mmCIF file of C-alpha atoms in Angstrom:
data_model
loop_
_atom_site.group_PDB
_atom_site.id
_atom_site.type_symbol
_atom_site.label_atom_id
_atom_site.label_comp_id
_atom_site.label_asym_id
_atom_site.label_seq_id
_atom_site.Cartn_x
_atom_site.Cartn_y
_atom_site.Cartn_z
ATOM 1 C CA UNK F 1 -2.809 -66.923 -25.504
ATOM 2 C CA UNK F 2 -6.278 -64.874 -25.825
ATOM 3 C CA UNK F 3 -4.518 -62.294 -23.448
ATOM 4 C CA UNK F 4 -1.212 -61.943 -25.212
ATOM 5 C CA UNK F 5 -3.369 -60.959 -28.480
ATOM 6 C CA UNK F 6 -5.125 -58.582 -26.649
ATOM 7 C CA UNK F 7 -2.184 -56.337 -25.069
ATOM 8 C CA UNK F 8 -0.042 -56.515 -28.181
ATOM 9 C CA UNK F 9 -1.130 -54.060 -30.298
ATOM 10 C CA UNK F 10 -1.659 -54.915 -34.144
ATOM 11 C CA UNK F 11 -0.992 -53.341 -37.127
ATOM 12 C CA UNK F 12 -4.260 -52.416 -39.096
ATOM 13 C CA UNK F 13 -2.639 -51.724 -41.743
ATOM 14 C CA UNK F 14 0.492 -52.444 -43.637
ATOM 15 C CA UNK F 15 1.205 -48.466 -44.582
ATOM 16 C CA UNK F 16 0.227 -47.560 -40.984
ATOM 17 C CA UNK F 17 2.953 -46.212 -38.623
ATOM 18 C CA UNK F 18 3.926 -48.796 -35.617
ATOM 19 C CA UNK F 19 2.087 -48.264 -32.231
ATOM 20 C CA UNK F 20 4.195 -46.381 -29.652
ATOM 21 C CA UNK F 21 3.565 -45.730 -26.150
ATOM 22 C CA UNK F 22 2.643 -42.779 -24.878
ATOM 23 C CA UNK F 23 5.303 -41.552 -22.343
ATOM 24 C CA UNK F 24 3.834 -38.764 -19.603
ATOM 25 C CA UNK F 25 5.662 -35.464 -19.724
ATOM 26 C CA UNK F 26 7.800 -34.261 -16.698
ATOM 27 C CA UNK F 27 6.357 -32.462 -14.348
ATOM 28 C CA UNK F 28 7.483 -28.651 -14.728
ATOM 29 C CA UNK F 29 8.221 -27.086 -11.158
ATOM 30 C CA UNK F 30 6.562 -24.225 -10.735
ATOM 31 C CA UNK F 31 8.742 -21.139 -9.300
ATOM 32 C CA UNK F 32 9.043 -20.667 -5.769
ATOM 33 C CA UNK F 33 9.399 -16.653 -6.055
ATOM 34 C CA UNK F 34 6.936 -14.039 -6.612
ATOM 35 C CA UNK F 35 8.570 -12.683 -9.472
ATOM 36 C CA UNK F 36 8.340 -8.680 -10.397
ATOM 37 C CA UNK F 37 11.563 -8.870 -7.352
ATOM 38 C CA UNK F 38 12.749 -4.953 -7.291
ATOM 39 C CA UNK F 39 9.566 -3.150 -9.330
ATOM 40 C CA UNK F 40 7.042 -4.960 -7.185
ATOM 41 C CA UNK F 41 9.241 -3.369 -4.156
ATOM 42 C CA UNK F 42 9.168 -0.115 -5.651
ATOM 43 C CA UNK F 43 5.997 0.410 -6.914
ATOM 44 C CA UNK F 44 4.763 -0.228 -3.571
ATOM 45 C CA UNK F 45 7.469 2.197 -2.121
ATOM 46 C CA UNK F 46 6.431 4.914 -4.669
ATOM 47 C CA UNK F 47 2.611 4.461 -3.765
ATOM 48 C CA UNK F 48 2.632 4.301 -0.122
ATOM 49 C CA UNK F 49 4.818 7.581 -0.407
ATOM 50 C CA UNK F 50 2.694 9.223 -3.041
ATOM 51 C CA UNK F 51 -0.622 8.352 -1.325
ATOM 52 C CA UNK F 52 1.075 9.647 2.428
ATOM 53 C CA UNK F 53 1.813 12.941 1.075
ATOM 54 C CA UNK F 54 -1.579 13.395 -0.691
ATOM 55 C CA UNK F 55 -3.035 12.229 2.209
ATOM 56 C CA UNK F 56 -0.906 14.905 4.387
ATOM 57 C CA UNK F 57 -2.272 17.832 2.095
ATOM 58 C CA UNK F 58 -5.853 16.702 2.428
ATOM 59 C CA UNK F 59 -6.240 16.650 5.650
ATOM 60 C CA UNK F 60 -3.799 20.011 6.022
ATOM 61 C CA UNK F 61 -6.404 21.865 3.842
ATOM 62 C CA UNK F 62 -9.471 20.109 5.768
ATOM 63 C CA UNK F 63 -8.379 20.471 9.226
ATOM 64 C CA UNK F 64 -7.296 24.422 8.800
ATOM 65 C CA UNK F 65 -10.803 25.228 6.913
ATOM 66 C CA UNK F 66 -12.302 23.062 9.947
ATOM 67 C CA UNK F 67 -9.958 25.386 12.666
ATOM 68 C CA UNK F 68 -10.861 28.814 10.873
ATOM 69 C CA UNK F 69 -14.043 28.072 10.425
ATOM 70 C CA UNK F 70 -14.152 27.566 14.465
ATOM 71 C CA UNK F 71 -12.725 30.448 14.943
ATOM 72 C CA UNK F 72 -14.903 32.442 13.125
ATOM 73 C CA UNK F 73 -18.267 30.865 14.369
ATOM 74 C CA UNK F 74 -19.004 30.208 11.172
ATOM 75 C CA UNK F 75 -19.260 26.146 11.439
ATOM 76 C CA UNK F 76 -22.686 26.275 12.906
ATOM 77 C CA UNK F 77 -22.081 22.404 14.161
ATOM 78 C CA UNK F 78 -21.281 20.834 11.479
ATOM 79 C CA UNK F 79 -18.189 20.584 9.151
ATOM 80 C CA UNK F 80 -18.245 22.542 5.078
ATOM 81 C CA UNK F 81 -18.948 20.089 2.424
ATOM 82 C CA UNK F 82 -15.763 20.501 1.116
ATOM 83 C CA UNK F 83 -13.935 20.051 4.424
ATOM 84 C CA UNK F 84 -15.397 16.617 4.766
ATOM 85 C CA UNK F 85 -14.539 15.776 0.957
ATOM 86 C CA UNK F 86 -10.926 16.798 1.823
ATOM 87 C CA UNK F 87 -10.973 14.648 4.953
ATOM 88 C CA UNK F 88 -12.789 11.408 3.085
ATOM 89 C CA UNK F 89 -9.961 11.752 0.225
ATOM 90 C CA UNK F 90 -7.730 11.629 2.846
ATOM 91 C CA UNK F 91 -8.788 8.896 4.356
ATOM 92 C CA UNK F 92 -8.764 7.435 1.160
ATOM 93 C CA UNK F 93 -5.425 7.962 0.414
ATOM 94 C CA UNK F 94 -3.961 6.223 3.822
ATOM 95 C CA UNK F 95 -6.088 3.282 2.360
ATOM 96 C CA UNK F 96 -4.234 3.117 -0.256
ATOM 97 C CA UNK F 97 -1.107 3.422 1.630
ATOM 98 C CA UNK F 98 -1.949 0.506 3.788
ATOM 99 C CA UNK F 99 -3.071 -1.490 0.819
ATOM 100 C CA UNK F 100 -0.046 -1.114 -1.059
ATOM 101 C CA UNK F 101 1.249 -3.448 1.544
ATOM 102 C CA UNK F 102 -0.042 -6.291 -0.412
ATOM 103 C CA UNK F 103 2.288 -5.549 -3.623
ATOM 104 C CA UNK F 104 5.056 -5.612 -0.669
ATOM 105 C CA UNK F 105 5.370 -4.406 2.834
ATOM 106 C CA UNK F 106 8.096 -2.573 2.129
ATOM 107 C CA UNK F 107 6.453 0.600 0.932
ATOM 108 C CA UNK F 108 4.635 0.930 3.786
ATOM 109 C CA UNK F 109 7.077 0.214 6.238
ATOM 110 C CA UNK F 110 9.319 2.672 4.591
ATOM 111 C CA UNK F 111 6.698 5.005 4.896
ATOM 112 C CA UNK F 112 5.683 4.371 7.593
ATOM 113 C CA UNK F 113 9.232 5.336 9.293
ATOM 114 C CA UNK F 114 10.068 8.056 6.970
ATOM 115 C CA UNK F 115 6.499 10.401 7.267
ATOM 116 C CA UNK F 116 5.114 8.819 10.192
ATOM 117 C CA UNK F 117 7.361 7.925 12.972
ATOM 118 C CA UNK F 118 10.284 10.134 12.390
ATOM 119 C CA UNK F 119 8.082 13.385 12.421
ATOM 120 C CA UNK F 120 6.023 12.156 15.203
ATOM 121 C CA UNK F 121 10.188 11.587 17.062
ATOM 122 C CA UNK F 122 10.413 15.279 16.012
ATOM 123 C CA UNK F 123 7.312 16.757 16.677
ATOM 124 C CA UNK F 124 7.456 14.884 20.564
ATOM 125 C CA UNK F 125 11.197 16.259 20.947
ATOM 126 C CA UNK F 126 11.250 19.372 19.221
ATOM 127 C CA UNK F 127 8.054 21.281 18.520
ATOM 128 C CA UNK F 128 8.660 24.825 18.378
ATOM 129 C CA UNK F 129 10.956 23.696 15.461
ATOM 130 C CA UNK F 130 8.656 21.864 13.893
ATOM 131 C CA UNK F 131 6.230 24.674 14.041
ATOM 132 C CA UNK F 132 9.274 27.447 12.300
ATOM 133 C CA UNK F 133 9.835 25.095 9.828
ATOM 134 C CA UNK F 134 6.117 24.816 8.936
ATOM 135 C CA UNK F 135 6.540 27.928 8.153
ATOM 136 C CA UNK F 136 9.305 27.944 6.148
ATOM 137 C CA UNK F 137 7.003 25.666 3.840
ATOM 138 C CA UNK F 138 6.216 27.539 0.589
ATOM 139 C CA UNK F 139 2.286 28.408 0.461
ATOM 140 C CA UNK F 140 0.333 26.415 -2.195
ATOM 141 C CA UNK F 141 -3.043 28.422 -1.763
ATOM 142 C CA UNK F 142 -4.636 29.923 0.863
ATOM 143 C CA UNK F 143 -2.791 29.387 4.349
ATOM 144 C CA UNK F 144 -2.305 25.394 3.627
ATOM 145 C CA UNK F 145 0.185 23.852 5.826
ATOM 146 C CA UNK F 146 -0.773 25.451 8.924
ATOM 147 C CA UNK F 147 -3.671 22.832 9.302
ATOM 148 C CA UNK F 148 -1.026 19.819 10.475
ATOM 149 C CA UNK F 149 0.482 21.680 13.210
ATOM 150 C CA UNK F 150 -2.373 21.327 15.314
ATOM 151 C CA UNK F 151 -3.338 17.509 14.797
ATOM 152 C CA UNK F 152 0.001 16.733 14.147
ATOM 153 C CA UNK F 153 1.046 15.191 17.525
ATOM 154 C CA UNK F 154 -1.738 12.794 16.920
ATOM 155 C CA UNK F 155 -1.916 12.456 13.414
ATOM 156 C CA UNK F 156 2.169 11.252 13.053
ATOM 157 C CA UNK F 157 2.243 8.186 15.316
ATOM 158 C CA UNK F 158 -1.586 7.197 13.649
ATOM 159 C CA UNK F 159 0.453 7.207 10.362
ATOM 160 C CA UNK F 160 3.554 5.538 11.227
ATOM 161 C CA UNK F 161 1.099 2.751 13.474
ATOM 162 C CA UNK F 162 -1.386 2.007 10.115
ATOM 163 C CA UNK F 163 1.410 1.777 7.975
ATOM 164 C CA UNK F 164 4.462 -0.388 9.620
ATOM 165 C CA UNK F 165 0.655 -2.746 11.355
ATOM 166 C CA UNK F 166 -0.007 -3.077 7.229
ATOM 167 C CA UNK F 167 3.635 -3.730 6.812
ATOM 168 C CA UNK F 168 3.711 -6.255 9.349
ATOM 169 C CA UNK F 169 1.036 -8.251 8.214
ATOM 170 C CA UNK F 170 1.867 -8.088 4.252
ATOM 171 C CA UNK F 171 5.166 -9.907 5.579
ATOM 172 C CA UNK F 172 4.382 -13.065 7.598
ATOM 173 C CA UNK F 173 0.794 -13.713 5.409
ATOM 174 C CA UNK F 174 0.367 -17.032 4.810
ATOM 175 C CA UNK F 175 1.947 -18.053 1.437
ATOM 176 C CA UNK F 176 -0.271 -20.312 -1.291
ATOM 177 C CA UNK F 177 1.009 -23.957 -0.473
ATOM 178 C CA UNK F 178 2.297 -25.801 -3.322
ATOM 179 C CA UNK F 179 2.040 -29.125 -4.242
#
């Protein structure tokens, strides 16, 4: 009897609503997706092209000022400040490239294909062409795009291996388990 008192629940007072149980809420699923869908994909296709190019016209401008410096015995052993500010920047820049892997691989695997292994596939079949269209390229200041023509049957497959290896891994990382 002493127990029935106890889990029915009494009215204090005669004014006072009735007791009600408390009833837990559903749990809400959370979403399976990502979200963002087609900007996520191309914001990291418009960085990892963005940040190739820049990266291309760094290290055109440092490695020509490093060649005509050679030439002209005037690098004394060791590289102009502003050569190796050119090359650090670009440097950065493929960082970025890589990194943008982790908004979505596909900007660097597009990348990756499109400015690093299709002009290394042109460059290895056809370089005198290469070259004559290098020179087609409109100066921006002072002799730039001559500077990739000699590095650039080493730096094109370095490219198009960072960025499709960054590629690869932002696609099979480990996703967040759920519970």
């Amino acid at each position: 009897m002493q127990a029935e008192r106890e889990t029915e629940p009494t009215q204090v007072h005669p004014l006072d609503d009735e007791p009600t149980s408390v009833a837990e809420p559903e749990p809400v699923p959370s979403p399976r997706g990502r979200g963002l869908g087609l900007n996520r994909h191309l914001g990291s296709v418009l960085l990892s092209f963005l940040a190739v190019l820049g990266a291309y016209g760094a290290l055109d401008y440092g490695f020509y000022r490093a060649y005509t410096d050679a030439q002209a015995g005037r690098d004394l052993g060791s590289l102009p400040q502003a050569t190796m500010i050119a090359l650090g920047a670009a440097g950065a820049c493929l960082l970025v490239a890589a990194a943008a892997g982790r908004i979505s691989g596909l900007g660097p695997l597009l990348a990756g294909l499109v400015l690093g292994a299709a002009p290394a596939a042109w460059v290895f079949l056809d370089f005198p062409s290469y070259v004559s269209r290098l020179d087609d390229v409109p100066e921006l200041w002072d002799h730039t795009t001559f500077g990739l023509s000699y590095v650039s049957f080493a730096l094109y497959p370095v490219v198009a291996g960072l960025l499709l290896g960054a590629a690869i891994a932002g696609r099979w990382r480990r996703r967040p388990v759920t519970t």
